[in-house]
CSV table of C-alpha atoms in Angstrom, one decimal:
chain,number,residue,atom,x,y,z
A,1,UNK,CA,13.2,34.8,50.4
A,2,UNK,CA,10.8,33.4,48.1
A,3,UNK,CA,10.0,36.4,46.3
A,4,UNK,CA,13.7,37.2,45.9
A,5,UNK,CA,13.9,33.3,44.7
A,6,UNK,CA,10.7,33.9,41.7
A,7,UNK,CA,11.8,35.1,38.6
A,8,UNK,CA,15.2,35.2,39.4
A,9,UNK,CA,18.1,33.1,37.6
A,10,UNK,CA,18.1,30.5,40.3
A,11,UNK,CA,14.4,30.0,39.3
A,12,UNK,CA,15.2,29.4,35.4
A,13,UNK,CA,18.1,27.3,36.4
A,14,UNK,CA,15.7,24.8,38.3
A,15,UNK,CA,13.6,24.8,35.9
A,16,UNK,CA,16.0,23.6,33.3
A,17,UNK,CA,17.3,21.5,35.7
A,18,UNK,CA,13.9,19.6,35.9
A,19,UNK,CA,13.2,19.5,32.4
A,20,UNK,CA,17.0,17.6,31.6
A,21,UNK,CA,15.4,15.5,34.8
A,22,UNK,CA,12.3,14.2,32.9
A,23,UNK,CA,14.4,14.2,29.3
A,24,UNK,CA,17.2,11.8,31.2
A,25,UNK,CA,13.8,9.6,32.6
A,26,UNK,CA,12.5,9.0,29.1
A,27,UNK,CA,9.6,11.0,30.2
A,28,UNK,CA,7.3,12.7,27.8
A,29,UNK,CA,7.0,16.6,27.4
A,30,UNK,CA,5.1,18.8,25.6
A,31,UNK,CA,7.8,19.0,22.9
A,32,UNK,CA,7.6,15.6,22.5
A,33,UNK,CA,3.6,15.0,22.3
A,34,UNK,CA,2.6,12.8,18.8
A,35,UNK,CA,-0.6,13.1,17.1
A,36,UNK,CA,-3.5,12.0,19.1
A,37,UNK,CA,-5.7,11.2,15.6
A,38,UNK,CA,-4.2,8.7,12.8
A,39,UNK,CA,-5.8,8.7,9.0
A,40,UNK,CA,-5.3,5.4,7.5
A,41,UNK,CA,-6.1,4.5,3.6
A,42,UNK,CA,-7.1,1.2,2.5
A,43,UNK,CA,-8.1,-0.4,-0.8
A,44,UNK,CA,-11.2,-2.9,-2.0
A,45,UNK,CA,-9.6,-6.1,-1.7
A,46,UNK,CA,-7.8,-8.8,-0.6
A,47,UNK,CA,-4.7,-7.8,-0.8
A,48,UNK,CA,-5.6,-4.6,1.9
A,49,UNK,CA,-6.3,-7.5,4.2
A,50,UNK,CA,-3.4,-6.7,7.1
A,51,UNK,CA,-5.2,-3.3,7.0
A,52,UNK,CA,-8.5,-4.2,7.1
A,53,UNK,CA,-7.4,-6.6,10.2
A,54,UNK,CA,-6.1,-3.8,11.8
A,55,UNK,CA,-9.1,-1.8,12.1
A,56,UNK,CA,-11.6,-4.4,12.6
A,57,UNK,CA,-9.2,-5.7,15.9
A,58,UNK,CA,-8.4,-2.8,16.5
A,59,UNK,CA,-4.8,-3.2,16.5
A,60,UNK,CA,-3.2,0.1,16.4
A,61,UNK,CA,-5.2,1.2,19.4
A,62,UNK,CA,-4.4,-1.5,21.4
A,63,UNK,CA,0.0,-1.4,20.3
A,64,UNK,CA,-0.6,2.8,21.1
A,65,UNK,CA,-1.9,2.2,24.7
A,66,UNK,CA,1.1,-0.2,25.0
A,67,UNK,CA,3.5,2.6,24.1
A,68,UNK,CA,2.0,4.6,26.5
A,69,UNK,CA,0.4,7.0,24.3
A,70,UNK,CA,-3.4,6.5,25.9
A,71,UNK,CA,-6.4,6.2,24.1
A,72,UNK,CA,-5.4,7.5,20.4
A,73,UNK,CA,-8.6,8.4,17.3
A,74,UNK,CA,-7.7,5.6,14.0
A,75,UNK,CA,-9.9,7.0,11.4
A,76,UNK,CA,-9.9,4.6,8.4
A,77,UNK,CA,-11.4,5.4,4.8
A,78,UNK,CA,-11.2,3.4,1.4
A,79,UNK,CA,-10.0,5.3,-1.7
A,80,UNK,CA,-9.5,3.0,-4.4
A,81,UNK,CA,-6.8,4.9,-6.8
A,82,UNK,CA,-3.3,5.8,-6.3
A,83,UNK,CA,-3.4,9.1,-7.4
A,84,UNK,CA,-6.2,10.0,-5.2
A,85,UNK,CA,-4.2,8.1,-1.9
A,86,UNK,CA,-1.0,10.5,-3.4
A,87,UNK,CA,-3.1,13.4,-3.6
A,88,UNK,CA,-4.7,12.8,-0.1
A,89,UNK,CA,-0.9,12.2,1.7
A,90,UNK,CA,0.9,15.2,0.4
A,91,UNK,CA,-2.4,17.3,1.4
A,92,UNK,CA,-1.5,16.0,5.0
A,93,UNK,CA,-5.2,14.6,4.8
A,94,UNK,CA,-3.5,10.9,5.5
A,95,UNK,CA,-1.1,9.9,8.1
A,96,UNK,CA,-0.7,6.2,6.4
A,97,UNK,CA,-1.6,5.5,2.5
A,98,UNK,CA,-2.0,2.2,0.8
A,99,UNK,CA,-0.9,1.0,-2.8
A,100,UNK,CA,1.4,-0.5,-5.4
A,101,UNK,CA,4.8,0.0,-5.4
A,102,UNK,CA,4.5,2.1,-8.6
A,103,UNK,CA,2.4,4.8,-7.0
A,104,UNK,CA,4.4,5.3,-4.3
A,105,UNK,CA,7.8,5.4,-6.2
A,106,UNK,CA,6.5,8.5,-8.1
A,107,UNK,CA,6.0,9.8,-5.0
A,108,UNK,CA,9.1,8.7,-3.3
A,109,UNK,CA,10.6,10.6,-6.5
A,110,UNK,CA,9.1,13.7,-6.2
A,111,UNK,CA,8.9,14.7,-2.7
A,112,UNK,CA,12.8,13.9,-2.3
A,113,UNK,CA,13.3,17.6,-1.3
A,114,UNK,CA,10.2,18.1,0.5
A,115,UNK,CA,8.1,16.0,2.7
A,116,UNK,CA,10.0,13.0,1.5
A,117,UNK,CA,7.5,9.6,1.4
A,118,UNK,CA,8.5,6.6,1.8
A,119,UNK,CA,7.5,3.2,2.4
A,120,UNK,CA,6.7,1.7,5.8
A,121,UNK,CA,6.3,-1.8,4.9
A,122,UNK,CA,4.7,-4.2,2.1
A,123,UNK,CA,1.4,-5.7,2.7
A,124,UNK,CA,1.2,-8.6,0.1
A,125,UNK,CA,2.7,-10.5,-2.3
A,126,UNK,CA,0.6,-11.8,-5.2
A,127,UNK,CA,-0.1,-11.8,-8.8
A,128,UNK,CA,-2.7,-9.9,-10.5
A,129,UNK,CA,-4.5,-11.1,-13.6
A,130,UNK,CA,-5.2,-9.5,-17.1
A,131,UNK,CA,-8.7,-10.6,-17.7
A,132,UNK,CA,-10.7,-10.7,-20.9
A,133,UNK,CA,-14.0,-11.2,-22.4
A,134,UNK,CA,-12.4,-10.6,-26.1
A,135,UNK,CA,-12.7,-13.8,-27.5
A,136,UNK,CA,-9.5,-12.7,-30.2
A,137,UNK,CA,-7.3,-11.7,-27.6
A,138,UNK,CA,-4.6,-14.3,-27.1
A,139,UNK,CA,-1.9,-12.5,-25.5
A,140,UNK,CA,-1.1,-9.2,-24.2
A,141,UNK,CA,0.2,-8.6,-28.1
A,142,UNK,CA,-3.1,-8.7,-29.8
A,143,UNK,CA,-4.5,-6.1,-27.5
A,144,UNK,CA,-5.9,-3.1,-30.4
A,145,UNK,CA,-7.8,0.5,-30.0
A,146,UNK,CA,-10.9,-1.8,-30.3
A,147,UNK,CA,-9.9,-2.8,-26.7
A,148,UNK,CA,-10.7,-0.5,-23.3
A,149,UNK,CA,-8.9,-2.3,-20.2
A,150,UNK,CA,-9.7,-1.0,-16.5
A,151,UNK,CA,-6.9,-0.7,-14.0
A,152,UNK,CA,-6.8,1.3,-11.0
A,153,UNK,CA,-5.8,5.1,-12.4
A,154,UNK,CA,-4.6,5.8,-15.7
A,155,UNK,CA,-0.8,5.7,-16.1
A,156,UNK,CA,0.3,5.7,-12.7
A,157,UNK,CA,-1.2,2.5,-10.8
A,158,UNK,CA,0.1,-0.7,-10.5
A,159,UNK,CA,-1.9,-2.4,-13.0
A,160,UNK,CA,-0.7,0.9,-15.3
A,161,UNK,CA,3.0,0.3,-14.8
A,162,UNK,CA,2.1,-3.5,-15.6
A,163,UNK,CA,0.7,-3.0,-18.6
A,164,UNK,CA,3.8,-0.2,-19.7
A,165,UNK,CA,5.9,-3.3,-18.7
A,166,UNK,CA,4.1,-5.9,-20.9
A,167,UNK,CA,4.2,-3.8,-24.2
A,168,UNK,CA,8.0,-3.1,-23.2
A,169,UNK,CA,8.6,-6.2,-22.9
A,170,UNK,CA,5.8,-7.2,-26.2
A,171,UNK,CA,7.5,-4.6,-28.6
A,172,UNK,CA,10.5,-2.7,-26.7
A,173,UNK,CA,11.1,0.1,-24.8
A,174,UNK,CA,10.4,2.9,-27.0
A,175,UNK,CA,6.5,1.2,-27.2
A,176,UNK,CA,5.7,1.0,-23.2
A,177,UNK,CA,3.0,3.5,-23.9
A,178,UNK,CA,1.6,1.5,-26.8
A,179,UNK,CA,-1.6,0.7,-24.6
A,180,UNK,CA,-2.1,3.7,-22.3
A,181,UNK,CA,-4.8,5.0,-24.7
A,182,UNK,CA,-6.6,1.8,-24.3
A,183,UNK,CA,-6.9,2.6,-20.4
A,184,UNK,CA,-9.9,3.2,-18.5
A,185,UNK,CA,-9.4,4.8,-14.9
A,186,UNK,CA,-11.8,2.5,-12.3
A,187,UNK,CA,-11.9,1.1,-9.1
A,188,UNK,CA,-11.9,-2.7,-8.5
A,189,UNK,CA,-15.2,-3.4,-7.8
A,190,UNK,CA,-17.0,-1.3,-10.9
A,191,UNK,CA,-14.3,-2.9,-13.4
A,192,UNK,CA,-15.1,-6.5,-12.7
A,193,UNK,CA,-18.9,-6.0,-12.1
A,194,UNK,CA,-18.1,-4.2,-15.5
A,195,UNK,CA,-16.0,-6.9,-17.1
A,196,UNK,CA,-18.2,-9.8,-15.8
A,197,UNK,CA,-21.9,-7.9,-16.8
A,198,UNK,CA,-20.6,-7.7,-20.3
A,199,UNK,CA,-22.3,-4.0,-20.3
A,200,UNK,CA,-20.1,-1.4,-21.4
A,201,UNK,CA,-17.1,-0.9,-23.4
A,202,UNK,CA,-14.6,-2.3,-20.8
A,203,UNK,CA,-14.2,-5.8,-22.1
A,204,UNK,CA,-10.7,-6.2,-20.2
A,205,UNK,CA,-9.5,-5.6,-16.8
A,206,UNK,CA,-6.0,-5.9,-14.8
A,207,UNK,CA,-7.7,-7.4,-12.2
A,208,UNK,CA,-6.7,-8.4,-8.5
A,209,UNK,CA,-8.2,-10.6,-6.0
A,210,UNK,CA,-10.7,-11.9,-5.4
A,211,UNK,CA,-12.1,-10.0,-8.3
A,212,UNK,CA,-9.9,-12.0,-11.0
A,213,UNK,CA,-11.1,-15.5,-9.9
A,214,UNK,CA,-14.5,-14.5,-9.7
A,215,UNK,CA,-14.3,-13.4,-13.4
A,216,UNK,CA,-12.7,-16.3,-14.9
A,217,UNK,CA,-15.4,-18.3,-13.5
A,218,UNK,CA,-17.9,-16.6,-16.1
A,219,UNK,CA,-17.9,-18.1,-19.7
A,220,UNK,CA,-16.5,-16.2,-22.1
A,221,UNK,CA,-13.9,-14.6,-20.2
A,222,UNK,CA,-9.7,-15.9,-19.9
A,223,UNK,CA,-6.3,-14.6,-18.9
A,224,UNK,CA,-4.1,-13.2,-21.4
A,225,UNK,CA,-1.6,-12.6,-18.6
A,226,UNK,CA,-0.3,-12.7,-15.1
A,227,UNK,CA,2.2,-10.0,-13.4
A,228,UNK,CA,4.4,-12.6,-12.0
A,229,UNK,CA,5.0,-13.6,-15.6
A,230,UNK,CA,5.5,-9.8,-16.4
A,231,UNK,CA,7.6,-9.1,-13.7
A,232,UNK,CA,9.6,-12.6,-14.8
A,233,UNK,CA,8.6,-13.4,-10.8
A,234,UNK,CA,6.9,-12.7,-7.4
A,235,UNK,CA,6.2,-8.9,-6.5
A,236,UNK,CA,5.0,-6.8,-3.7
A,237,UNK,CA,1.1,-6.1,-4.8
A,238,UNK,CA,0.3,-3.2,-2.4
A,239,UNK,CA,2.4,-1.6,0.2
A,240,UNK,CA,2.3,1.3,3.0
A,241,UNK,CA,3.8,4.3,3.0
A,242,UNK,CA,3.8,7.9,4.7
A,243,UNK,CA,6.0,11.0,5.0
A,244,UNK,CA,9.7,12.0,6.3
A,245,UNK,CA,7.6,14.4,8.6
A,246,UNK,CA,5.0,12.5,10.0
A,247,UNK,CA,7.7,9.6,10.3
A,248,UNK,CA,10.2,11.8,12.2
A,249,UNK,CA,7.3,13.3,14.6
A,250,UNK,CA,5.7,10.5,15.1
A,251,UNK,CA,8.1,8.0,16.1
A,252,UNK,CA,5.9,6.1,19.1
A,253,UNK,CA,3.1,6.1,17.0
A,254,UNK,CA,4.7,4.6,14.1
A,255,UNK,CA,6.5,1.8,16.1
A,256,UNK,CA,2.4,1.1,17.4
A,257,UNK,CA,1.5,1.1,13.7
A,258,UNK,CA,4.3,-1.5,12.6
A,259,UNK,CA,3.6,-3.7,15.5
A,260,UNK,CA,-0.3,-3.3,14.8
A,261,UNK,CA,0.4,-4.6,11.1
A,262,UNK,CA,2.8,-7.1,12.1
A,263,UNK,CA,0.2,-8.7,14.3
A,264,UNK,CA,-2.4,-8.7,11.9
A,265,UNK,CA,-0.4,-10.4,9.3
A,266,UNK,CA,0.2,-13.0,12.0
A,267,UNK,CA,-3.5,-13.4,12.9
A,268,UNK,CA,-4.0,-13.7,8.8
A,269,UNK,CA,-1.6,-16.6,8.7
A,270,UNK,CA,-3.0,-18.3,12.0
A,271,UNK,CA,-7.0,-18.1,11.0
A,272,UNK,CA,-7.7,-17.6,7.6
A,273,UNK,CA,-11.2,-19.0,8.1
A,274,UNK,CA,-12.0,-16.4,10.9
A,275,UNK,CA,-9.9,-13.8,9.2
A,276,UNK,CA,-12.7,-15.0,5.6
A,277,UNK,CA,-15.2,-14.4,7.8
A,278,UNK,CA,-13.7,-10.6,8.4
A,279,UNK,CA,-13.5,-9.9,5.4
A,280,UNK,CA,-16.8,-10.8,4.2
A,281,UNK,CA,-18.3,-8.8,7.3
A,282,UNK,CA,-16.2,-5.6,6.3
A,283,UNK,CA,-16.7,-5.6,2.3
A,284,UNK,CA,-19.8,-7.4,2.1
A,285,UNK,CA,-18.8,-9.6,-0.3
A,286,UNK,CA,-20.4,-12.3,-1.9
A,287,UNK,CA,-17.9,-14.6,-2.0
A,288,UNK,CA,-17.9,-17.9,0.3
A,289,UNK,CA,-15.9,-17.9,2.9
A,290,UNK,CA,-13.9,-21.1,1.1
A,291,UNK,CA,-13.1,-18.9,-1.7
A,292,UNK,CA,-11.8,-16.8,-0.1
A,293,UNK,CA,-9.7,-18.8,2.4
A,294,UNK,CA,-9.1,-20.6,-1.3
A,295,UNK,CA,-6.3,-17.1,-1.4
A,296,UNK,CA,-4.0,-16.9,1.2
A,297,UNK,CA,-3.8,-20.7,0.9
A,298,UNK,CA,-2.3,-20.5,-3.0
A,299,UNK,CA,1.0,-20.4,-3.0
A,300,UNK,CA,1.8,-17.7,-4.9
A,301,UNK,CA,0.4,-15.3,-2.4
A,302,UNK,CA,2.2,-14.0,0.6
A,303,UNK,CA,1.2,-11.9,3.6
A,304,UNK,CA,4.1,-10.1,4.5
A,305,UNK,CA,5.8,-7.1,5.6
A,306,UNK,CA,9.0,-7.5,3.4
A,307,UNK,CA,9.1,-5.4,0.1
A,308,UNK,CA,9.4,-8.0,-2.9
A,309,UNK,CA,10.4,-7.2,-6.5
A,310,UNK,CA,10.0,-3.9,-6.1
A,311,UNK,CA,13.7,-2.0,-7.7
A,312,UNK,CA,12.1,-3.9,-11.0
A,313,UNK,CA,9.5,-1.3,-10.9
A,314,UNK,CA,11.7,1.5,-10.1
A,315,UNK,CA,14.5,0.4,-12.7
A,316,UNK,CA,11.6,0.6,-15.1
A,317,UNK,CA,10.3,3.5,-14.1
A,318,UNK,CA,13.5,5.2,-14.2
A,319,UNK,CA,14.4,3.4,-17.8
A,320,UNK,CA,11.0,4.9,-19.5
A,321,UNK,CA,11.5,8.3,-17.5
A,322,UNK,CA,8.7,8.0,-15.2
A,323,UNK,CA,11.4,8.4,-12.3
A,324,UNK,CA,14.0,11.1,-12.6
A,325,UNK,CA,16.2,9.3,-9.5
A,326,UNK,CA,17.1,6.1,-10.0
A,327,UNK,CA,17.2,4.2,-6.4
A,328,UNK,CA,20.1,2.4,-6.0
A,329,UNK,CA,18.2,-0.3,-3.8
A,330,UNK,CA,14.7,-0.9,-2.2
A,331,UNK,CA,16.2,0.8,1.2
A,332,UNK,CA,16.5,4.3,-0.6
A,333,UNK,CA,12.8,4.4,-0.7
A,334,UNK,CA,11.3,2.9,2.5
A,335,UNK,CA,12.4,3.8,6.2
A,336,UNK,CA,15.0,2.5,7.9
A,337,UNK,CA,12.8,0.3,10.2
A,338,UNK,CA,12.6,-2.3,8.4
A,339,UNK,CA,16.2,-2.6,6.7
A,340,UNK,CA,16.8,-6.2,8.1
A,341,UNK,CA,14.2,-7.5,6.3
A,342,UNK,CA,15.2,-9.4,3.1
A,343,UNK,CA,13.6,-7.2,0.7
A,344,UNK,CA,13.7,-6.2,-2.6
């Protein structure tokens, strides 16, 4: 009877009949397996902190074993320009990347019929600061070729998009451009030791923290201007973001990942001396640890995963043709997870 039974129809049916079982139990099945390795991308500074706490605690370890997805690989690397994170995401190279909003809209914009990126969540809310050692340099206005100012990739970066929106705003639309040739691709760290040595021809930088407060300490340079006064308010710095496909295959993982983030932005709120102290370990920085609790205390800055400000860089963007679909709120470029946040 068993032999009859092997191979035959009744077999195949049992077998399907078990595999609806487990699908009905929630149980998982080959078909169903996620990634057992995650790439995450962080930048320099401060405002990578949720990140950084992430990795250090290892959070998204610990939120993955709660899912019941075992022990899963988080490989984290810093790459400090958005066109690089970009370039590393589309190659499939990064599961999560790590930026300003600007960087990721453009990428939002062209992957719409493709692997279609989008943002997870916002990381922090602050402003960043147009530093100067130009003692003629008043406001963004008086900026002239004699001028080379660092920001984070040429054109495409946050501080890029900043500096498009201050000569927009300086001398009208048709002159957003006016100061791209005055750009000098670096990463944060080379442009203020750059800025602050005095060595070199970068003699501004759009800064971010804590690199801007450590440069206005040094005599001779000032701040011809803040993005909050740019973006006429608060703004999402940096941000998260990944693809439609690893989003949709992933979907275990990437609840893990959200309640990793949302756990470290907790911890940043509830110890920002220890959380100082992390910092400092990770980056070797030579700040004290009061200057740098001295950041999440001010303010203006805001650990948080709710998108802020950010359809004022996609209205822009799509105004000066840097975007050729215009979004018609922050929800058409970030995943649906997240929608009850108040964002913007």
């Amino acid at each position: 009877m068993r032999a009859l039974i092997e191979g035959s129809p009744y077999r195949s049916r049992c077998a399907m009949a078990a595999l609806c079982f487990v699908a009905a139990l929630g149980l998982p099945t080959n078909t169903s397996a996620e990634v057992k390795e995650v790439q995450i991308a962080r930048g320099f500074a401060i405002p990578h902190l949720p990140i950084m706490i992430m990795e250090h605690d290892k959070l998204l370890e610990k939120h993955a074993r709660a899912a019941g997805l075992g022990e899963v690989r988080v490989v984290y690397s810093t790459i400090g320009g958005g066109s690089v994170m970009n370039d590393s995401l589309i190659s499939g190279a990064l599961s999560f990347g790590v930026g300003g909003a600007p960087p990721m809209l453009t990428l939002w914009d062209k992957t719409r019929s493709g692997i279609q990126v989008k943002g997870v969540c916002a990381e922090a809310t602050m402003p960043l600061l147009l530093n100067t050692r130009n003692p003629n340099l008043k406001t963004v206005a008086d900026l002239t070729e004699k001028d080379k100012i660092a920001v984070g990739a040429v054109k495409v970066s946050i501080q890029a998009r900043l500096l498009q929106m201050a000569a927009a705003k300086a001398f009208g639309d048709a002159e957003f451009a006016r100061f791209d040739a005055l750009t000098v691709g670096m990463n944060s760290p080379d442009a203020s030791a750059a800025l602050r040595s005095g060595a070199g021809e970068v003699n501004t930088n759009f800064s971010l923290p804590p690199f801007q407060y450590a440069e206005i300490k040094v005599p001779g340079i000032h701040t011809l201007a803040s993005s909050n006064d740019i973006m006429g308010g608060p703004h999402t710095f940096t941000m998260v973001y990944t693809t439609g496909k690893f989003h949709d295959a992933n979907p275990r993982i990437y609840q893990a990942f959200l309640a990793a983030i949302r756990e470290a932005i907790v911890t940043i709120n509830r110890d920002k001396s220890g959380v100082a102290r992390t910092y400092i370990e990770m980056t070797n920085s030579k700040e004290s640890v009061a200057d740098i609790v001295a950041i999440p205390d001010d303010p203006l800055v805001q650990f948080t995963m709710t998108p802020v400000g950010t359809m004022k860089f996609a209205d822009f963007m799509y105004r000066i043709g840097a975007l050729k679909n215009k979004p018609n709120s922050w929800q058409d470029y970030f995943f649906e997870e997240i929608y009850s946040l108040p964002g913007s």
